[in-house]
């Protein structure tokens, strides 16, 4: 037995000697340094992302869209469903273009008439359960509010955490599929320094969750296509299903592009495999598509398709990825087609097709071409830009790639060639050498900017009692989140002229808002005697709106917002 142990020990020693022989790979200080750099770089980038996402996260109160998510989440906690109407306050889809001006006077005083109208319009189900967005974002927010209380920070916390996860997942996606730590780092840096991406994923809204599940869907798709295994196909279906549960708008064109690519990559006799995967995904989302009644969800749209397309083209070219980058990436792809791995070729082609599909999809189905509708695709734009720079400068010093990434991150130069075709909106700052949104993001995150919602809510907390009814023409939903009071008005003008109950005690009017039923509020204003209360709340249309149009008004130059108390 002793000899056997000695023999085994000798054998192990001999194997170790062979492994450490002249033909064995030897770990060098350079290898060790490279591994440390590969670990340090993503850690620093993720830390920077967390700094941008969490700094002053609750400094500004929730604005209308955020508050709608938060209030519906609170109601989901209380009733199990995100109810648009809780018996006191009503939340509707704030699309003034779809308001019927001929019937408004019949429903501003009758809550039942208003409910019937908005149920018929498609904002909610018969039991007033919300169906205008999927419930995933409400479930996530509800968990945070349950754990940490009904606060601004708790409402935004899960979305900021998702933002950090997106940066990590994007780095992992690029590093694992393109075998380039430099490209992965540049992709993550471009994402972190995208000002409007940062501002959107700090919001209590679906933007960061949609962006996260888009990246996770791409990760699982790449893994599925690399291995062709059933388990990875199942993971892809799960990721895509989860994405549908937080954003069923962006989901369709992207998944369509992925399945088209999967079918083109299969041989003719194996086409049934992607078709079967697609059928499983379709079967999984079908009950939810039926519940949300997606077949009748096309909203009333503003302007012509051409105008909406030009607006969307500007947003994509300016903030997601320049059209020049897509063109250069396609040219580089064609030039180096035979030298690139097949999966890399496909993923780059998918990224180009995905951005193009979204650019056409948004003006076709959305009520307007807001930047928020393409924000989830910004990680794809970051990856595509980094791929074009790193692969295009292959063989050059990494410093050249860093210069290219800096030009993309901090200047709009590559966006300029498309500007004759994608007109800049009036509310966007003129072109300059440095991206103007960088200073906007710095101001929003690190500086103090007068927030009308915080000022109004804090004043009402000190000067009202829970039974006082408040009439407000816009940004009504934030009051529902922060105050226990009955809230009237909003774009729906809900109960604005309801004479069957106690008249409104307070009046809050934004004169800067053009998309409300002004005759209704003028009639109520003339019906009672009001005493104006002096405050320093600026009369700007929106509170913490992250879109470029949200920066169109300077709070320092705005007139004071009207707050008035009804005289007894």
Protein backbone atom coordinates (compact mmCIF):
# COMPACT_ATOMS: atom_id res chain seq x y z
CA UNK A 1 0.00 0.00 0.00
CA UNK A 2 2.90 2.35 0.79
CA UNK A 3 4.47 1.61 -2.58
CA UNK A 4 1.21 2.41 -4.31
CA UNK A 5 1.02 5.83 -2.60
CA UNK A 6 4.63 6.56 -3.55
CA UNK A 7 3.95 5.54 -7.13
CA UNK A 8 0.91 7.83 -7.34
CA UNK A 9 2.90 10.70 -5.86
CA UNK A 10 5.72 10.10 -8.34
CA UNK A 11 3.23 10.00 -11.19
CA UNK A 12 1.71 13.33 -10.15
CA UNK A 13 5.18 14.83 -9.84
CA UNK A 14 6.08 13.58 -13.30
CA UNK A 15 2.88 15.08 -14.79
CA UNK A 16 3.57 18.39 -13.08
CA UNK A 17 7.08 18.35 -14.47
CA UNK A 18 5.79 17.71 -17.98
CA UNK A 19 3.26 20.58 -17.62
CA UNK A 20 6.01 22.93 -16.55
CA UNK A 21 8.39 21.80 -19.26
CA UNK A 22 9.76 23.86 -22.11
CA UNK A 23 6.61 23.41 -24.26
CA UNK A 24 4.17 24.50 -21.52
CA UNK A 25 2.64 28.01 -21.59
CA UNK A 26 4.41 30.20 -19.08
CA UNK A 27 2.55 32.92 -17.25
CA UNK A 28 4.39 36.20 -17.82
CA UNK A 29 4.08 39.53 -15.97
CA UNK A 30 2.48 40.96 -19.13
CA UNK A 31 -0.25 38.28 -19.02
CA UNK A 32 -0.90 39.00 -15.37
CA UNK A 33 -1.04 42.73 -16.04
CA UNK A 34 -3.45 42.22 -18.94
CA UNK A 35 -5.79 40.14 -16.79
CA UNK A 36 -5.74 42.81 -14.10
CA UNK A 37 -6.54 45.52 -16.65
CA UNK A 38 -9.41 43.45 -18.05
CA UNK A 39 -10.86 43.20 -14.56
CA UNK A 40 -10.20 46.81 -13.53
CA UNK A 41 -11.60 48.45 -16.69
CA UNK A 42 -15.17 47.07 -16.44
CA UNK A 43 -15.17 47.59 -12.67
CA UNK A 44 -14.31 51.28 -13.12
CA UNK A 45 -16.88 51.72 -15.89
CA UNK A 46 -19.62 50.06 -13.84
CA UNK A 47 -18.66 52.19 -10.85
CA UNK A 48 -18.91 55.31 -13.01
CA UNK A 49 -22.32 54.21 -14.26
CA UNK A 50 -23.54 53.67 -10.69
CA UNK A 51 -22.25 57.13 -9.74
CA UNK A 52 -24.18 58.79 -12.59
CA UNK A 53 -27.32 56.73 -11.97
CA UNK A 54 -27.62 57.09 -8.19
CA UNK A 55 -26.31 60.58 -7.50
CA UNK A 56 -29.23 62.81 -6.38
CA UNK A 57 -31.64 60.12 -7.56
CA UNK A 58 -34.47 61.51 -5.41
CA UNK A 59 -33.58 65.21 -5.64
CA UNK A 60 -36.44 65.88 -8.08
CA UNK A 61 -39.91 64.49 -7.53
CA UNK A 62 -41.59 62.09 -9.94
CA UNK A 63 -43.10 63.79 -12.97
CA UNK A 64 -46.33 62.76 -14.73
CA UNK A 65 -45.14 59.60 -16.54
CA UNK A 66 -43.05 58.35 -13.63
CA UNK A 67 -45.85 59.00 -11.17
CA UNK A 68 -48.28 57.01 -13.33
CA UNK A 69 -45.96 53.99 -12.98
CA UNK A 70 -45.60 54.53 -9.23
CA UNK A 71 -49.31 55.08 -8.50
CA UNK A 72 -50.36 52.06 -10.57
CA UNK A 73 -47.74 50.03 -8.66
CA UNK A 74 -49.18 51.15 -5.32
CA UNK A 75 -52.64 50.11 -6.48
CA UNK A 76 -51.22 46.79 -7.64
CA UNK A 77 -49.90 46.25 -4.11
CA UNK A 78 -53.31 47.05 -2.63
CA UNK A 79 -55.59 45.21 -5.06
CA UNK A 80 -53.42 42.81 -7.05
CA UNK A 81 -53.98 44.82 -10.25
CA UNK A 82 -52.73 48.19 -11.49
CA UNK A 83 -56.13 49.88 -11.46
CA UNK A 84 -56.54 53.09 -13.42
CA UNK A 85 -59.34 54.13 -11.04
CA UNK A 86 -59.28 53.53 -7.31
CA UNK A 87 -62.71 54.99 -6.58
CA UNK A 88 -61.29 58.49 -6.08
CA UNK A 89 -58.53 59.32 -8.57
CA UNK A 90 -58.29 58.41 -12.26
CA UNK A 91 -55.21 57.81 -14.44
CA UNK A 92 -55.61 57.89 -18.22
CA UNK A 93 -53.35 57.72 -21.24
CA UNK A 94 -52.12 61.29 -21.65
CA UNK A 95 -52.64 61.50 -25.41
CA UNK A 96 -54.56 64.72 -25.91
CA UNK A 97 -54.76 64.11 -29.67
CA UNK A 98 -57.13 61.20 -28.98
CA UNK A 99 -59.46 63.24 -26.75
CA UNK A 100 -62.96 63.68 -28.17
CA UNK A 101 -63.63 67.40 -27.92
CA UNK A 102 -67.32 66.90 -28.72
CA UNK A 103 -68.03 64.83 -25.61
CA UNK A 104 -65.74 66.44 -23.06
CA UNK A 105 -68.48 68.58 -21.51
CA UNK A 106 -70.58 65.47 -20.89
CA UNK A 107 -67.93 63.76 -18.77
CA UNK A 108 -66.17 66.48 -16.76
CA UNK A 109 -68.90 66.40 -14.14
CA UNK A 110 -69.91 62.73 -14.23
CA UNK A 111 -67.28 60.19 -13.09
CA UNK A 112 -69.20 57.26 -14.60
CA UNK A 113 -69.43 58.93 -18.01
CA UNK A 114 -65.68 59.56 -17.90
CA UNK A 115 -64.91 55.95 -16.95
CA UNK A 116 -67.14 54.61 -19.72
CA UNK A 117 -65.40 56.86 -22.24
CA UNK A 118 -61.86 55.83 -21.30
CA UNK A 119 -62.73 52.14 -21.09
CA UNK A 120 -64.20 52.36 -24.58
CA UNK A 121 -61.16 54.30 -25.81
CA UNK A 122 -58.94 51.43 -24.65
CA UNK A 123 -57.01 52.92 -21.74
CA UNK A 124 -58.22 50.26 -19.31
CA UNK A 125 -60.28 47.08 -18.96
CA UNK A 126 -63.88 46.97 -17.76
CA UNK A 127 -62.68 46.58 -14.17
CA UNK A 128 -60.39 49.61 -14.79
CA UNK A 129 -57.25 47.42 -14.81
CA UNK A 130 -54.57 49.26 -16.77
CA UNK A 131 -53.71 47.81 -20.16
CA UNK A 132 -51.90 50.65 -21.91
CA UNK A 133 -48.54 49.22 -20.83
CA UNK A 134 -47.66 45.69 -19.72
CA UNK A 135 -47.55 45.09 -15.99
CA UNK A 136 -43.89 44.15 -15.59
CA UNK A 137 -42.72 47.63 -14.64
CA UNK A 138 -45.53 47.90 -12.07
CA UNK A 139 -44.60 44.60 -10.46
CA UNK A 140 -40.94 45.63 -10.17
CA UNK A 141 -41.83 49.02 -8.72
CA UNK A 142 -44.36 47.49 -6.33
CA UNK A 143 -41.69 45.23 -4.83
CA UNK A 144 -39.38 48.19 -4.23
CA UNK A 145 -42.16 50.29 -2.69
CA UNK A 146 -43.15 47.39 -0.45
CA UNK A 147 -39.57 46.92 0.77
CA UNK A 148 -38.48 50.55 1.12
CA UNK A 149 -41.66 52.59 1.47
CA UNK A 150 -43.57 54.97 -0.76
CA UNK A 151 -40.72 57.36 -1.55
CA UNK A 152 -39.13 58.87 -4.64
CA UNK A 153 -35.92 56.90 -4.10
CA UNK A 154 -37.74 53.58 -3.73
CA UNK A 155 -39.75 54.23 -6.90
CA UNK A 156 -36.62 54.85 -8.97
CA UNK A 157 -34.29 52.37 -7.27
CA UNK A 158 -34.99 49.21 -9.33
CA UNK A 159 -34.64 51.10 -12.59
CA UNK A 160 -31.30 52.61 -11.63
CA UNK A 161 -30.10 49.14 -10.56
CA UNK A 162 -31.23 47.81 -13.94
CA UNK A 163 -29.13 50.55 -15.56
CA UNK A 164 -26.01 49.30 -13.80
CA UNK A 165 -26.86 45.74 -14.87
CA UNK A 166 -27.19 46.88 -18.50
CA UNK A 167 -23.64 48.24 -18.54
CA UNK A 168 -22.33 44.96 -17.12
CA UNK A 169 -24.38 42.84 -19.55
CA UNK A 170 -23.33 44.91 -22.56
CA UNK A 171 -19.66 44.50 -21.62
CA UNK A 172 -20.17 40.76 -21.22
CA UNK A 173 -22.06 40.46 -24.51
CA UNK A 174 -19.30 42.17 -26.51
CA UNK A 175 -16.41 40.54 -24.66
CA UNK A 176 -17.78 37.02 -25.03
CA UNK A 177 -18.89 37.28 -28.67
CA UNK A 178 -16.17 39.46 -30.18
CA UNK A 179 -13.15 38.45 -28.08
CA UNK A 180 -12.08 42.05 -27.52
CA UNK A 181 -11.79 43.65 -24.12
CA UNK A 182 -11.06 46.96 -25.84
CA UNK A 183 -14.30 46.80 -27.84
CA UNK A 184 -16.27 45.77 -24.74
CA UNK A 185 -14.84 48.66 -22.72
CA UNK A 186 -15.56 51.17 -25.48
CA UNK A 187 -19.14 49.89 -25.84
CA UNK A 188 -19.76 50.32 -22.12
CA UNK A 189 -18.13 53.77 -22.06
CA UNK A 190 -20.21 55.01 -24.98
CA UNK A 191 -23.31 53.86 -23.12
CA UNK A 192 -22.32 55.48 -19.82
CA UNK A 193 -21.56 58.82 -21.52
CA UNK A 194 -24.82 58.82 -23.48
CA UNK A 195 -26.55 61.63 -21.60
CA UNK A 196 -30.13 60.85 -22.53
CA UNK A 197 -29.70 57.15 -21.84
CA UNK A 198 -28.52 58.00 -18.31
CA UNK A 199 -31.40 60.45 -17.76
CA UNK A 200 -33.98 57.94 -18.97
CA UNK A 201 -32.80 54.93 -16.98
CA UNK A 202 -32.84 57.04 -13.80
CA UNK A 203 -36.61 57.29 -14.27
CA UNK A 204 -39.36 55.25 -12.62
CA UNK A 205 -40.47 54.03 -16.03
CA UNK A 206 -39.99 51.00 -18.27
CA UNK A 207 -37.03 52.45 -20.22
CA UNK A 208 -34.23 50.75 -18.28
CA UNK A 209 -36.07 47.42 -17.99
CA UNK A 210 -36.72 47.39 -21.72
CA UNK A 211 -33.08 48.22 -22.42
CA UNK A 212 -31.93 45.49 -20.03
CA UNK A 213 -34.11 42.77 -21.54
CA UNK A 214 -33.17 43.82 -25.06
CA UNK A 215 -29.51 43.19 -24.16
CA UNK A 216 -30.37 39.94 -22.36
CA UNK A 217 -32.37 38.82 -25.39
CA UNK A 218 -29.35 39.51 -27.62
CA UNK A 219 -27.06 37.63 -25.23
CA UNK A 220 -29.35 34.59 -25.17
CA UNK A 221 -29.87 34.78 -28.94
CA UNK A 222 -26.10 34.78 -29.60
CA UNK A 223 -25.66 31.83 -27.25
CA UNK A 224 -28.52 29.95 -28.92
CA UNK A 225 -27.09 30.54 -32.38
CA UNK A 226 -23.58 29.58 -31.25
CA UNK A 227 -24.57 26.24 -29.72
CA UNK A 228 -27.90 25.48 -31.47
CA UNK A 229 -28.91 23.80 -28.21
CA UNK A 230 -32.49 23.43 -27.01
CA UNK A 231 -31.61 24.73 -23.56
CA UNK A 232 -30.24 27.97 -24.99
CA UNK A 233 -33.27 28.31 -27.26
CA UNK A 234 -35.41 28.04 -24.11
CA UNK A 235 -33.35 30.75 -22.39
CA UNK A 236 -33.85 32.98 -25.42
CA UNK A 237 -37.62 32.44 -25.24
CA UNK A 238 -37.64 33.29 -21.52
CA UNK A 239 -35.61 36.49 -22.05
CA UNK A 240 -37.84 37.63 -24.91
CA UNK A 241 -40.99 36.78 -22.92
CA UNK A 242 -39.76 38.87 -19.98
CA UNK A 243 -38.99 41.73 -22.35
CA UNK A 244 -42.56 41.61 -23.69
CA UNK A 245 -43.81 41.95 -20.10
CA UNK A 246 -42.12 45.35 -19.68
CA UNK A 247 -42.33 46.80 -23.21
CA UNK A 248 -44.52 45.32 -25.90
CA UNK A 249 -43.78 48.20 -28.28
CA UNK A 250 -40.06 47.88 -29.01
CA UNK A 251 -40.29 44.09 -28.72
CA UNK A 252 -41.89 43.36 -32.12
CA UNK A 253 -39.40 44.77 -34.66
CA UNK A 254 -36.38 43.49 -32.75
CA UNK A 255 -37.70 39.95 -32.32
CA UNK A 256 -38.77 40.01 -35.97
CA UNK A 257 -35.20 40.83 -37.04
CA UNK A 258 -33.76 38.08 -34.81
CA UNK A 259 -36.06 35.38 -36.16
CA UNK A 260 -35.39 36.49 -39.72
CA UNK A 261 -31.66 36.14 -39.08
CA UNK A 262 -32.17 32.72 -37.43
CA UNK A 263 -34.13 31.47 -40.45
CA UNK A 264 -31.57 32.77 -42.95
CA UNK A 265 -28.77 31.02 -41.04
CA UNK A 266 -30.48 27.62 -41.02
CA UNK A 267 -30.33 25.03 -43.76
CA UNK A 268 -33.57 24.31 -45.56
CA UNK A 269 -34.24 21.02 -43.78
CA UNK A 270 -33.60 22.61 -40.35
CA UNK A 271 -35.88 25.63 -40.81
CA UNK A 272 -38.40 24.00 -38.50
CA UNK A 273 -36.12 24.70 -35.51
CA UNK A 274 -36.38 28.54 -35.49
CA UNK A 275 -40.04 28.23 -36.54
CA UNK A 276 -40.74 25.97 -33.56
CA UNK A 277 -38.94 28.35 -31.21
CA UNK A 278 -40.97 31.22 -32.62
CA UNK A 279 -44.22 29.32 -32.16
CA UNK A 280 -43.35 28.58 -28.53
CA UNK A 281 -42.63 32.26 -27.89
CA UNK A 282 -45.83 33.29 -29.66
CA UNK A 283 -47.85 30.81 -27.60
CA UNK A 284 -46.27 32.13 -24.40
CA UNK A 285 -47.16 35.77 -25.09
CA UNK A 286 -50.52 35.15 -26.78
CA UNK A 287 -52.63 35.20 -23.56
CA UNK A 288 -51.09 38.54 -22.56
CA UNK A 289 -51.48 40.01 -26.03
CA UNK A 290 -55.13 38.98 -25.84
CA UNK A 291 -55.58 40.50 -22.37
CA UNK A 292 -53.99 43.79 -23.40
CA UNK A 293 -56.06 43.76 -26.61
CA UNK A 294 -53.06 44.70 -28.72
CA UNK A 295 -54.95 44.39 -31.98
CA UNK A 296 -56.81 47.62 -31.20
CA UNK A 297 -53.97 49.59 -29.67
CA UNK A 298 -52.92 51.93 -32.49
CA UNK A 299 -53.04 55.41 -30.95
CA UNK A 300 -54.17 58.62 -32.58
CA UNK A 301 -51.02 60.03 -34.17
CA UNK A 302 -49.92 63.62 -34.56
CA UNK A 303 -48.69 65.01 -37.86
CA UNK A 304 -47.90 63.04 -41.00
CA UNK A 305 -45.86 59.85 -41.21
CA UNK A 306 -43.09 61.80 -42.96
CA UNK A 307 -42.89 64.32 -40.11
CA UNK A 308 -42.82 61.59 -37.47
CA UNK A 309 -40.20 59.71 -39.49
CA UNK A 310 -37.96 62.78 -39.72
CA UNK A 311 -38.28 63.32 -35.96
CA UNK A 312 -37.43 59.69 -35.26
CA UNK A 313 -34.56 59.74 -37.74
CA UNK A 314 -33.10 62.75 -35.94
CA UNK A 315 -33.38 61.04 -32.55
CA UNK A 316 -31.76 57.82 -33.77
CA UNK A 317 -28.99 59.60 -35.68
CA UNK A 318 -28.26 62.09 -32.91
CA UNK A 319 -28.63 60.01 -29.75
CA UNK A 320 -28.62 56.27 -30.59
CA UNK A 321 -26.05 55.83 -33.38
CA UNK A 322 -25.12 58.12 -36.30
CA UNK A 323 -26.32 56.91 -39.69
CA UNK A 324 -22.74 57.38 -40.92
CA UNK A 325 -21.62 54.75 -38.40
CA UNK A 326 -24.20 52.27 -39.70
CA UNK A 327 -23.03 52.92 -43.26
CA UNK A 328 -19.36 52.51 -42.33
CA UNK A 329 -20.13 49.35 -40.33
CA UNK A 330 -21.92 47.80 -43.32
CA UNK A 331 -19.05 48.75 -45.65
CA UNK A 332 -16.50 47.28 -43.23
CA UNK A 333 -18.63 44.17 -42.86
CA UNK A 334 -18.69 43.66 -46.63
CA UNK A 335 -14.97 44.36 -46.98
CA UNK A 336 -13.87 41.93 -44.27
CA UNK A 337 -16.69 39.42 -44.71
CA UNK A 338 -14.49 36.38 -45.31
CA UNK A 339 -12.11 37.23 -42.46
CA UNK A 340 -14.74 37.68 -39.75
CA UNK A 341 -16.24 34.79 -37.76
CA UNK A 342 -19.75 33.90 -39.00
CA UNK A 343 -21.48 34.77 -35.72
CA UNK A 344 -19.74 38.15 -35.57
CA UNK A 345 -20.90 38.96 -39.09
CA UNK A 346 -24.44 38.04 -38.18
CA UNK A 347 -24.54 40.02 -34.94
CA UNK A 348 -23.26 43.18 -36.63
CA UNK A 349 -25.78 42.77 -39.45
CA UNK A 350 -28.53 42.19 -36.86
CA UNK A 351 -27.53 45.37 -35.02
CA UNK A 352 -27.75 47.43 -38.23
CA UNK A 353 -31.08 45.85 -39.18
CA UNK A 354 -32.45 46.32 -35.67
CA UNK A 355 -31.71 50.07 -35.64
CA UNK A 356 -33.17 50.47 -39.14
CA UNK A 357 -36.32 48.54 -38.23
CA UNK A 358 -36.92 50.67 -35.13
CA UNK A 359 -36.43 53.87 -37.14
CA UNK A 360 -39.30 52.79 -39.39
CA UNK A 361 -41.41 51.16 -36.66
CA UNK A 362 -41.76 54.11 -34.27
CA UNK A 363 -43.32 56.62 -36.69
CA UNK A 364 -45.62 53.88 -37.96
CA UNK A 365 -47.15 52.76 -34.65
CA UNK A 366 -46.36 55.39 -31.97
CA UNK A 367 -48.49 58.51 -31.36
CA UNK A 368 -45.36 60.68 -31.72
CA UNK A 369 -41.66 60.11 -32.29
CA UNK A 370 -40.36 60.76 -28.79
CA UNK A 371 -36.79 59.84 -27.95
CA UNK A 372 -38.04 57.55 -25.16
CA UNK A 373 -39.29 55.06 -27.76
CA UNK A 374 -35.77 54.36 -29.08
CA UNK A 375 -33.84 54.72 -25.81
CA UNK A 376 -33.89 50.91 -25.19
CA UNK A 377 -31.80 50.47 -28.37
CA UNK A 378 -29.00 52.82 -27.26
CA UNK A 379 -26.85 49.89 -25.96
CA UNK A 380 -27.04 48.38 -29.46
CA UNK A 381 -25.91 51.69 -30.94
CA UNK A 382 -23.01 51.81 -28.47
CA UNK A 383 -21.89 48.29 -29.38
CA UNK A 384 -22.17 48.97 -33.12
CA UNK A 385 -20.12 52.19 -32.83
CA UNK A 386 -17.42 50.45 -30.80
CA UNK A 387 -17.27 47.56 -33.30
CA UNK A 388 -16.89 49.94 -36.24
CA UNK A 389 -14.06 51.87 -34.56
CA UNK A 390 -12.12 48.90 -33.16
CA UNK A 391 -12.42 46.65 -36.20
CA UNK A 392 -11.94 49.56 -38.59
CA UNK A 393 -8.71 50.55 -36.90
CA UNK A 394 -7.46 46.97 -36.50
CA UNK A 395 -3.69 46.98 -36.50
CA UNK A 396 -3.47 50.58 -35.31
CA UNK A 397 -2.51 51.56 -31.79
CA UNK A 398 -5.39 51.39 -29.27
CA UNK A 399 -4.96 55.14 -28.80
CA UNK A 400 -6.51 55.72 -32.23
CA UNK A 401 -9.58 53.74 -31.21
CA UNK A 402 -9.82 55.83 -28.03
CA UNK A 403 -9.80 59.01 -30.13
CA UNK A 404 -12.59 57.65 -32.32
CA UNK A 405 -14.69 56.69 -29.31
CA UNK A 406 -14.13 60.12 -27.76
CA UNK A 407 -15.35 61.80 -30.97
CA UNK A 408 -18.52 59.70 -30.87
CA UNK A 409 -19.13 60.23 -27.15
CA UNK A 410 -18.43 63.94 -26.83
CA UNK A 411 -19.09 65.47 -30.26
CA UNK A 412 -22.01 65.30 -32.71
CA UNK A 413 -19.70 65.50 -35.74
CA UNK A 414 -20.67 62.12 -37.22
CA UNK A 415 -24.37 62.99 -36.86
CA UNK A 416 -24.08 66.17 -38.95
CA UNK A 417 -24.13 64.62 -42.47
CA UNK A 418 -27.73 63.44 -42.00
CA UNK A 419 -29.09 66.72 -40.65
CA UNK A 420 -30.36 67.96 -44.06
CA UNK A 421 -32.68 64.92 -44.08
CA UNK A 422 -33.42 64.70 -40.34
CA UNK A 423 -34.37 68.20 -39.29
CA UNK A 424 -33.39 69.32 -35.82
CA UNK A 425 -36.44 70.16 -33.65
CA UNK A 426 -36.73 73.73 -32.39
CA UNK A 427 -36.23 72.68 -28.77
CA UNK A 428 -32.82 71.07 -29.47
CA UNK A 429 -29.76 73.28 -29.05
CA UNK A 430 -27.92 74.24 -32.28
CA UNK A 431 -24.98 72.16 -33.43
CA UNK A 432 -21.63 72.77 -31.74
CA UNK A 433 -18.32 70.99 -31.33
CA UNK A 434 -19.40 69.49 -27.98
CA UNK A 435 -22.66 67.63 -27.46
CA UNK A 436 -25.03 70.06 -25.68
CA UNK A 437 -26.77 67.22 -23.86
CA UNK A 438 -23.61 66.60 -21.82
CA UNK A 439 -24.11 69.88 -19.96
CA UNK A 440 -27.85 69.13 -19.67
CA UNK A 441 -27.12 65.78 -17.99
CA UNK A 442 -24.53 67.35 -15.69
CA UNK A 443 -27.05 70.00 -14.66
CA UNK A 444 -29.85 67.48 -14.13
CA UNK A 445 -27.73 65.10 -12.06
CA UNK A 446 -25.36 67.31 -10.09
CA UNK A 447 -26.88 70.81 -10.00
CA UNK A 448 -30.06 72.04 -8.36
CA UNK A 449 -32.85 72.80 -10.82
CA UNK A 450 -36.11 74.21 -9.55
CA UNK A 451 -38.66 71.39 -9.59
CA UNK A 452 -42.27 72.61 -9.77
CA UNK A 453 -43.65 69.26 -8.59
CA UNK A 454 -41.57 69.26 -5.39
CA UNK A 455 -42.50 72.87 -4.63
CA UNK A 456 -46.23 72.32 -5.24
CA UNK A 457 -46.38 69.03 -3.32
CA UNK A 458 -44.44 70.35 -0.34
CA UNK A 459 -46.64 73.46 -0.15
CA UNK A 460 -49.84 71.39 -0.32
CA UNK A 461 -48.55 69.01 2.36
CA UNK A 462 -48.21 71.95 4.73
CA UNK A 463 -51.41 73.79 3.82
CA UNK A 464 -54.05 71.16 3.08
CA UNK A 465 -55.84 68.40 4.92
CA UNK A 466 -56.46 64.96 3.35
CA UNK A 467 -60.11 65.75 2.55
CA UNK A 468 -59.32 68.91 0.57
CA UNK A 469 -59.97 68.40 -3.14
CA UNK A 470 -57.32 69.72 -5.53
CA UNK A 471 -58.03 70.76 -9.13
CA UNK A 472 -55.00 70.75 -11.41
CA UNK A 473 -54.76 70.98 -15.18
CA UNK A 474 -51.57 68.91 -15.68
CA UNK A 475 -49.00 66.93 -13.65
CA UNK A 476 -51.96 65.66 -11.64
CA UNK A 477 -50.60 62.12 -11.11
CA UNK A 478 -47.59 63.18 -8.98
CA UNK A 479 -50.07 64.65 -6.51
CA UNK A 480 -51.77 61.23 -6.32
CA UNK A 481 -48.46 59.61 -5.35
CA UNK A 482 -47.34 62.12 -2.73
CA UNK A 483 -50.67 63.30 -1.29
CA UNK A 484 -53.76 61.53 0.13
CA UNK A 485 -56.12 64.13 -1.34
CA UNK A 486 -58.77 63.63 -4.04
CA UNK A 487 -57.26 64.97 -7.28
CA UNK A 488 -59.38 66.42 -10.08
CA UNK A 489 -58.56 67.50 -13.60
CA UNK A 490 -55.55 66.45 -15.63
CA UNK A 491 -55.72 66.01 -19.38
CA UNK A 492 -58.97 64.07 -18.87
CA UNK A 493 -60.42 66.99 -16.83
CA UNK A 494 -61.81 64.22 -14.58
CA UNK A 495 -64.46 65.56 -12.16
CA UNK A 496 -63.32 69.11 -12.93
CA UNK A 497 -66.98 70.24 -12.93
CA UNK A 498 -68.38 67.69 -10.49
CA UNK A 499 -70.96 69.66 -8.48
CA UNK A 500 -72.22 66.65 -6.55
CA UNK A 501 -69.34 66.71 -4.11
CA UNK A 502 -67.31 69.25 -2.19
CA UNK A 503 -65.94 71.97 -4.52
CA UNK A 504 -62.17 71.98 -5.05
CA UNK A 505 -60.30 73.68 -2.24
CA UNK A 506 -57.11 74.36 -4.19
CA UNK A 507 -56.41 75.22 -7.81
CA UNK A 508 -53.06 74.47 -9.50
CA UNK A 509 -52.70 75.77 -13.05
CA UNK A 510 -49.80 75.48 -15.47
CA UNK A 511 -50.40 78.21 -18.06
CA UNK A 512 -47.53 76.78 -20.13
CA UNK A 513 -49.52 73.63 -21.00
CA UNK A 514 -51.30 73.67 -24.34
CA UNK A 515 -52.66 70.12 -24.44
CA UNK A 516 -55.58 70.35 -21.96
CA UNK A 517 -59.28 71.23 -22.17
CA UNK A 518 -58.77 74.91 -21.36
CA UNK A 519 -62.46 75.97 -21.58
CA UNK A 520 -63.28 73.52 -18.78
CA UNK A 521 -60.69 74.97 -16.41
CA UNK A 522 -61.67 78.52 -17.33
CA UNK A 523 -65.28 77.78 -16.41
CA UNK A 524 -64.26 76.34 -13.04
CA UNK A 525 -61.96 79.29 -12.45
CA UNK A 526 -64.85 81.69 -13.00
CA UNK A 527 -67.31 79.68 -10.90
CA UNK A 528 -65.51 80.28 -7.59
CA UNK A 529 -63.58 83.07 -6.01
CA UNK A 530 -59.89 82.21 -5.73
CA UNK A 531 -57.11 83.77 -3.71
CA UNK A 532 -53.72 83.31 -5.38
CA UNK A 533 -50.92 82.00 -3.18
CA UNK A 534 -47.42 83.31 -3.97
CA UNK A 535 -44.86 80.55 -4.53
CA UNK A 536 -41.58 80.27 -6.40
CA UNK A 537 -42.70 77.27 -8.44
CA UNK A 538 -41.75 77.85 -12.09
CA UNK A 539 -44.52 77.50 -14.66
CA UNK A 540 -42.86 74.99 -16.98
CA UNK A 541 -44.79 72.28 -18.80
CA UNK A 542 -43.07 69.27 -17.26
CA UNK A 543 -41.25 68.36 -14.11
CA UNK A 544 -38.44 65.83 -14.46
CA UNK A 545 -39.10 64.99 -18.13
CA UNK A 546 -35.94 63.26 -19.52
CA UNK A 547 -36.71 63.88 -23.22
CA UNK A 548 -34.95 66.76 -25.06
CA UNK A 549 -38.27 68.63 -25.18
CA UNK A 550 -38.25 68.60 -21.38
CA UNK A 551 -35.33 71.02 -21.48
CA UNK A 552 -37.05 73.50 -23.80
CA UNK A 553 -38.05 75.80 -20.94
CA UNK A 554 -35.67 77.41 -18.48
CA UNK A 555 -37.13 77.34 -14.92
CA UNK A 556 -35.09 80.44 -14.03
CA UNK A 557 -36.85 82.49 -16.70
CA UNK A 558 -40.34 81.01 -16.30
CA UNK A 559 -43.30 82.86 -14.83
CA UNK A 560 -44.59 81.59 -11.48
CA UNK A 561 -47.03 78.68 -11.54
CA UNK A 562 -50.53 79.52 -10.30
CA UNK A 563 -51.58 78.05 -6.96
CA UNK A 564 -54.83 79.40 -5.52
CA UNK A 565 -57.05 78.71 -2.52
CA UNK A 566 -60.83 78.86 -2.84
CA UNK A 567 -62.31 81.62 -0.72
CA UNK A 568 -65.10 80.47 1.59
